[in-house]
XYZ file of C-alpha atoms in Angstrom:
453
model
C -13.752 -18.011 -20.930
C -12.345 -16.066 -23.913
C -12.093 -12.921 -21.775
C -10.267 -14.850 -19.056
C -7.740 -16.163 -21.584
C -7.242 -12.680 -23.085
C -6.634 -11.171 -19.647
C -4.147 -13.892 -18.707
C -2.237 -13.587 -22.006
C -1.909 -9.806 -21.799
C -0.953 -9.991 -18.110
C 1.692 -12.604 -18.913
C 3.064 -10.382 -21.694
C 3.216 -7.383 -19.391
C 5.033 -9.403 -16.739
C 7.503 -10.760 -19.300
C 8.537 -7.351 -20.594
C 8.830 -5.860 -17.111
C 11.015 -8.768 -16.053
C 13.176 -8.126 -19.133
C 13.893 -4.664 -17.815
C 11.468 -2.519 -19.807
C 10.108 0.499 -17.931
C 7.023 -0.581 -15.987
C 5.194 2.666 -16.738
C 5.296 2.195 -20.490
C 4.607 -1.551 -20.407
C 1.585 -1.260 -18.119
C 0.152 1.628 -20.117
C 0.578 -0.317 -23.370
C -0.999 -3.444 -21.876
C -3.922 -1.416 -20.588
C -4.502 0.267 -23.953
C -4.447 -3.134 -25.683
C -7.037 -4.526 -23.259
C -9.254 -1.461 -23.590
C -8.992 -1.656 -27.397
C -9.997 -5.344 -27.296
C -12.899 -4.361 -25.046
C -14.026 -1.817 -27.634
C -13.673 -4.385 -30.432
C -15.835 -6.833 -28.480
C -18.564 -4.198 -28.197
C -18.274 -3.824 -24.411
C -18.207 -0.644 -22.340
C -14.680 0.701 -22.074
C -15.361 3.238 -19.354
C -16.551 2.591 -15.784
C -20.008 3.756 -14.767
C -18.875 7.090 -13.339
C -17.077 8.317 -16.486
C -19.033 9.932 -19.341
C -18.479 8.349 -22.751
C -17.253 10.355 -25.750
C -19.682 8.449 -27.970
C -16.961 6.420 -29.679
C -15.436 3.271 -28.089
C -11.975 3.955 -29.511
C -11.759 7.511 -28.219
C -13.147 6.247 -24.897
C -9.825 4.419 -24.457
C -7.964 7.738 -24.374
C -10.782 9.417 -22.463
C -10.097 7.027 -19.601
C -6.388 7.920 -19.642
C -7.391 11.597 -19.459
C -9.751 10.790 -16.595
C -6.979 9.085 -14.617
C -4.555 11.931 -15.312
C -7.043 14.378 -13.828
C -8.377 12.147 -11.049
C -5.223 10.420 -9.782
C -2.772 13.235 -10.404
C -5.041 15.637 -8.546
C -6.081 13.281 -5.740
C -3.850 10.366 -4.806
C -1.063 11.733 -6.999
C -1.064 15.068 -5.218
C -0.858 13.316 -1.861
C 2.148 11.291 -3.046
C 3.855 14.365 -4.485
C 3.282 16.322 -1.281
C 4.671 13.506 0.863
C 7.732 13.135 -1.359
C 8.219 16.899 -1.350
C 7.906 16.945 2.426
C 10.496 14.149 2.733
C 12.885 16.064 0.448
C 12.373 19.204 2.534
C 13.133 17.336 5.754
C 16.376 16.082 4.210
C 17.310 19.558 2.985
C 16.909 21.223 6.386
C 18.701 18.394 8.217
C 15.679 17.043 10.090
C 16.075 13.478 8.778
C 19.741 13.400 9.772
C 18.795 14.611 13.246
C 16.254 11.762 13.518
C 19.043 9.294 12.736
C 21.336 10.835 15.326
C 18.678 10.846 18.040
C 17.282 7.392 17.215
C 20.720 5.831 17.067
C 21.188 6.267 20.793
C 18.432 3.952 22.104
C 18.409 1.790 18.952
C 22.122 1.028 19.174
C 21.232 -1.576 21.788
C 19.233 -3.488 19.141
C 22.042 -5.296 17.368
C 19.947 -7.073 14.747
C 18.490 -4.853 12.008
C 15.756 -7.469 11.569
C 14.536 -7.110 15.163
C 14.407 -3.361 14.535
C 12.536 -4.047 11.280
C 9.893 -6.172 13.050
C 9.418 -3.523 15.733
C 8.857 -0.967 12.980
C 6.344 -3.305 11.330
C 4.225 -3.463 14.492
C 4.279 0.337 14.772
C 3.242 0.606 11.117
C 0.346 -1.826 11.682
C -0.937 0.355 14.506
C -0.746 3.327 12.148
C -3.257 1.568 9.866
C -5.889 2.354 12.508
C -5.425 6.047 11.756
C -4.789 5.889 7.987
C -7.326 3.696 6.195
C -5.815 4.037 2.700
C -3.190 1.370 1.982
C -1.397 3.612 -0.497
C -1.672 6.649 1.755
C -0.235 4.711 4.685
C 2.535 3.229 2.563
C 3.585 6.622 1.208
C 3.420 8.172 4.682
C 5.676 5.421 6.065
C 8.065 5.784 3.115
C 8.369 9.496 3.828
C 8.931 9.066 7.566
C 10.078 5.610 8.695
C 11.796 4.383 5.512
C 14.780 6.779 5.787
C 15.158 5.876 9.452
C 15.122 2.114 8.738
C 17.658 2.388 5.906
C 19.992 4.574 7.939
C 19.792 2.095 10.821
C 21.106 -0.741 8.622
C 17.937 -2.267 7.119
C 18.184 -2.978 3.383
C 16.130 -0.808 1.033
C 14.150 -3.815 -0.206
C 13.252 -4.980 3.295
C 12.363 -1.455 4.427
C 10.115 -0.908 1.385
C 8.388 -4.253 2.030
C 7.667 -3.218 5.617
C 6.133 0.060 4.419
C 3.969 -1.791 1.864
C 2.727 -4.469 4.291
C 0.802 -2.906 7.225
C -2.556 -2.583 5.429
C -2.399 -6.213 4.268
C -4.350 -7.236 7.384
C -7.485 -5.354 8.416
C -7.344 -3.875 11.917
C -9.679 -0.898 11.768
C -13.200 -1.837 12.931
C -14.781 1.112 11.135
C -13.273 0.761 7.653
C -15.755 0.548 4.796
C -14.997 -3.032 3.814
C -15.431 -4.239 7.410
C -18.858 -2.590 7.556
C -19.872 -4.244 4.271
C -18.487 -7.586 5.441
C -20.445 -7.422 8.704
C -23.641 -6.736 6.784
C -23.027 -9.651 4.399
C -22.246 -11.916 7.356
C -25.509 -10.918 9.027
C -23.723 -9.804 12.203
C -23.620 -6.634 14.277
C -20.564 -4.534 13.448
C -19.169 -4.636 17.003
C -19.447 -8.421 17.229
C -18.043 -8.955 13.744
C -15.153 -6.500 14.061
C -13.999 -7.034 17.635
C -15.064 -10.570 18.553
C -14.520 -12.315 15.233
C -12.225 -10.440 12.847
C -9.806 -8.721 15.251
C -8.462 -11.911 16.945
C -7.766 -13.437 13.526
C -6.051 -10.220 12.392
C -3.790 -10.119 15.446
C -2.664 -13.722 14.971
C -2.015 -13.072 11.275
C 0.039 -9.935 11.997
C 2.239 -11.811 14.468
C 2.758 -14.587 11.930
C 3.591 -12.121 9.156
C 6.075 -10.328 11.427
C 7.898 -13.621 12.011
C 7.821 -14.333 8.264
C 9.282 -10.902 7.520
C 12.106 -11.560 9.980
C 13.238 -14.800 8.336
C 12.338 -14.010 4.703
C 14.019 -10.600 4.566
C 17.129 -12.044 6.229
C 17.194 -14.913 3.727
C 16.883 -12.574 0.736
C 19.520 -10.194 2.087
C 21.941 -13.100 2.611
C 21.160 -14.451 -0.853
C 21.750 -11.062 -2.476
C 24.847 -10.373 -0.407
C 23.431 -7.271 1.260
C 25.897 -5.707 3.657
C 24.220 -4.081 6.646
C 26.021 -0.861 7.373
C 24.494 1.455 9.887
C 25.111 5.071 9.160
C 27.957 6.284 11.325
C 26.303 9.187 13.071
C 29.705 10.647 13.908
C 30.139 11.298 10.178
C 26.923 13.296 9.990
C 27.328 17.027 9.927
C 24.000 18.188 11.267
C 23.559 21.893 11.819
C 19.908 21.560 12.802
C 18.653 21.867 16.389
C 17.868 18.633 18.217
C 14.117 19.293 18.287
C 14.139 19.048 14.468
C 13.968 15.273 14.953
C 10.247 15.766 15.611
C 9.543 17.500 12.283
C 9.611 14.404 9.990
C 6.905 12.829 12.160
C 4.570 15.813 12.255
C 2.408 14.366 9.417
C 1.783 11.245 11.527
C 1.004 13.381 14.565
C -1.293 15.510 12.421
C -3.170 12.485 11.083
C -3.789 11.294 14.640
C -4.821 14.704 15.972
C -7.008 15.783 13.049
C -8.940 12.520 12.743
C -12.287 14.069 13.650
C -12.218 12.980 17.294
C -10.051 15.575 19.040
C -9.947 18.161 16.260
C -11.742 18.611 12.908
C -10.902 15.951 10.334
C -8.414 17.217 7.751
C -7.198 15.716 4.494
C -3.612 14.428 4.536
C -2.611 17.034 1.928
C -3.947 19.811 4.170
C -1.985 18.367 7.084
C 1.175 18.254 4.961
C 0.743 21.875 3.883
C 0.395 22.858 7.553
C 3.476 20.813 8.497
C 5.581 22.383 5.723
C 4.335 25.841 6.654
C 5.272 25.341 10.316
C 8.690 23.966 9.316
C 9.260 26.979 7.060
C 8.328 29.372 9.894
C 10.750 27.559 12.206
C 13.449 27.782 9.520
C 12.800 31.504 9.141
C 13.247 32.047 12.883
C 16.308 29.794 12.920
C 18.002 31.776 10.123
C 17.084 35.107 11.752
C 14.749 36.226 9.000
C 16.949 35.266 6.025
C 14.099 34.307 3.749
C 16.394 33.273 0.873
C 17.545 30.208 2.836
C 13.925 29.282 3.585
C 12.992 29.567 -0.098
C 16.017 27.462 -1.111
C 14.798 24.739 1.216
C 11.292 24.895 -0.227
C 12.763 24.598 -3.750
C 14.066 21.183 -2.697
C 10.503 20.240 -1.761
C 9.192 21.332 -5.164
C 11.861 19.282 -6.948
C 10.956 16.269 -4.808
C 7.338 16.681 -5.897
C 8.397 16.786 -9.563
C 10.466 13.610 -9.169
C 7.476 11.916 -7.538
C 5.241 12.783 -10.482
C 7.576 11.282 -13.062
C 8.626 8.282 -10.987
C 5.506 7.372 -9.011
C 2.343 9.147 -10.144
C 2.710 8.281 -13.834
C 3.342 4.676 -12.846
C 0.125 4.735 -10.800
C -1.812 6.090 -13.776
C -0.410 3.388 -16.073
C -1.311 0.717 -13.514
C -4.845 2.149 -13.330
C -5.271 1.896 -17.108
C -4.093 -1.718 -17.036
C -6.454 -2.581 -14.158
C -9.419 -1.000 -15.958
C -8.518 -3.008 -19.060
C -8.739 -6.246 -17.099
C -12.089 -5.239 -15.619
C -13.709 -3.970 -18.811
C -12.642 -6.921 -20.961
C -14.540 -9.249 -18.610
C -11.675 -10.839 -16.703
C -13.263 -10.187 -13.290
C -16.724 -11.334 -14.420
C -15.248 -14.662 -15.473
C -13.614 -15.085 -12.074
C -16.994 -14.403 -10.465
C -18.553 -17.080 -12.643
C -16.031 -19.632 -11.367
C -17.174 -18.938 -7.814
C -20.849 -19.245 -8.724
C -20.478 -22.640 -10.397
C -18.270 -24.068 -7.645
C -19.930 -27.114 -6.174
C -17.536 -27.634 -3.274
C -18.630 -27.085 0.319
C -17.202 -25.857 3.589
C -13.447 -25.447 3.686
C -13.070 -26.081 -0.050
C -15.523 -23.341 -0.991
C -13.834 -20.960 1.415
C -10.385 -21.681 -0.059
C -11.745 -21.279 -3.600
C -13.262 -17.886 -2.762
C -10.026 -16.814 -1.071
C -8.039 -17.842 -4.161
C -10.377 -16.032 -6.562
C -10.441 -12.873 -4.447
C -6.660 -12.861 -4.046
C -6.074 -13.434 -7.779
C -8.464 -10.600 -8.638
C -6.702 -8.305 -6.174
C -3.293 -9.229 -7.589
C -4.297 -8.675 -11.214
C -6.236 -5.446 -10.675
C -4.125 -3.982 -7.871
C -7.246 -3.149 -5.883
C -8.227 -4.623 -2.539
C -11.671 -3.089 -2.174
C -13.017 -3.582 -5.705
C -12.696 -7.407 -5.848
C -14.050 -7.767 -2.328
C -17.049 -5.508 -2.952
C -17.803 -7.435 -6.147
C -17.397 -10.917 -4.683
C -18.985 -10.317 -1.276
C -22.377 -9.955 -2.973
C -22.208 -13.683 -3.707
C -21.851 -14.694 -0.074
C -25.408 -14.459 1.300
C -26.846 -16.601 -1.539
C -23.916 -19.048 -1.593
C -24.011 -19.473 2.186
C -27.787 -19.968 2.187
C -27.626 -22.610 -0.548
C -24.832 -24.559 1.187
C -26.006 -24.068 4.776
C -22.735 -22.326 5.709
C -22.175 -19.516 8.187
C -21.693 -16.367 6.014
C -18.978 -15.048 8.334
C -16.990 -18.226 7.677
C -16.718 -17.194 4.023
C -16.616 -13.404 4.410
C -13.705 -13.032 6.838
C -11.083 -14.895 4.746
C -12.255 -13.073 1.607
C -11.962 -9.728 3.405
C -8.383 -10.451 4.429
C -7.431 -12.101 1.107
C -8.423 -9.009 -0.876
C -6.019 -6.859 1.130
C -3.296 -9.501 1.232
C -3.542 -9.987 -2.537
C -3.157 -6.258 -3.102
C 0.131 -6.349 -1.178
C 1.687 -8.727 -3.740
C 0.280 -6.992 -6.797
C 2.917 -5.204 -8.912
C 0.209 -2.823 -10.150
C -1.331 -1.919 -6.784
C -1.050 1.668 -5.620
C 0.779 0.810 -2.407
C 3.395 -1.409 -4.092
C 3.936 1.004 -6.979
C 4.242 3.980 -4.628
C 6.605 2.266 -2.179
C 8.801 0.807 -4.930
C 8.921 4.136 -6.769
C 9.926 6.080 -3.676
C 12.534 3.416 -2.798
C 13.818 3.444 -6.412
C 13.171 -0.294 -6.757
C 11.213 -2.406 -9.224
C 7.629 -3.203 -8.129
C 8.537 -6.872 -8.596
C 11.359 -6.506 -6.078
C 8.875 -5.295 -3.463
C 6.435 -8.081 -4.441
C 9.202 -10.648 -3.957
C 9.894 -9.198 -0.541
C 6.234 -9.288 0.532
C 5.304 -12.620 -1.107
C 6.228 -15.070 1.661
C 4.826 -12.944 4.533
C 1.580 -12.587 2.552
C 1.431 -16.345 1.893
C 1.953 -16.974 5.616
C -0.787 -14.438 6.368
C -3.261 -16.158 4.028
C -2.548 -19.582 5.544
C -2.952 -18.229 9.091
C -6.218 -16.496 8.176
C -7.634 -19.721 6.697
C -6.539 -21.874 9.649
C -7.644 -19.305 12.246
C -11.037 -18.953 10.558
C -11.456 -22.725 10.552
C -10.708 -22.794 14.299
C -12.403 -19.617 15.527
C -15.451 -19.256 13.270
C -18.170 -21.948 13.184
C -18.758 -23.412 9.718
C -22.467 -24.101 10.055
C -25.131 -21.478 10.688
């Protein structure tokens, strides 16, 4: 229990200073270093299994920071920087303004920005079938749909919340956590994914869409947000009309190069191809004046640099904090609470949902808590005579829902950073829809999934 108390105290301190206006990057990094130092003092392993120790627990603290700088800046960080650079390039060449001009024609018939917001949410949820990474999807939506939503009169907070929310509910039947869940539930993947999980997911998405509609409107009214659609007549767009397609080429590329129609390509590779094609089109458009093409690409490079300082470093700090919570024993103590729980049926299911969601919120990871906790299910279900699927499905959804209201999760940090908002502002915007989603998942599971074996 000491580790649980330590984790809660440090997390409370981190939250307090961020709420007071301190930079989240510095506060999270400091909190993570403190937790890792306490871990070293307690004689526990500071580093995860895949990272080689330096031989000294204290230097291992900084070794992990180095590991994240190399791993996240070169992997997820590079993807974020490329997407931000691509978005900056689209703005520079006028493609984003052309999207606004073209979209304003059919969308002008939708008077309410919140109806438009909900429609965008459904489109984003469908995109989660193609992009399995919550952070990757969120960043992709921020680079493509976020500017469109804001320019069509949706507040920045509401638009960022929509971009952070689609992966909160599992839709993809072939994602790794669904495969693991099906195995733990003792069911065939097709039956588990399509006959059991998918109907619950669809109901939850509809409920969350309704919650977004009312909650975002309430917050906008409370904050006095004035919805002003961009007057397209004021836009001076010198780009051709077909440029409206360019900002969406990454989405098209993800769908085409998914391994079904064409070879599967990494999102960064797709972005490089998209920027290359846009540069070629710009070169033709400017009749071979390469200086104008290079000026446009400079805007992309500057956008990448801004993303590193504003988003990637925040992700690294959040990763250090999450590792601190794990290594100090915070997660192990949460697991112990589930093991000693003597409740049955609905109460056990709710307890596991709560523990999984809390772990996801504190660590910022959806997969890690679920993979750790799902190992308990077969033995717990066998001891209590409960259908494993009855426990697995809500845990599966709760891990992803919890991540969506975590101020240290990759998707929230990335979306808030790109929107120039506090992570807590995005969490506030997603909190009620996520709560509605959790309630719907629990109720739908109770109705649709038999409790007993």
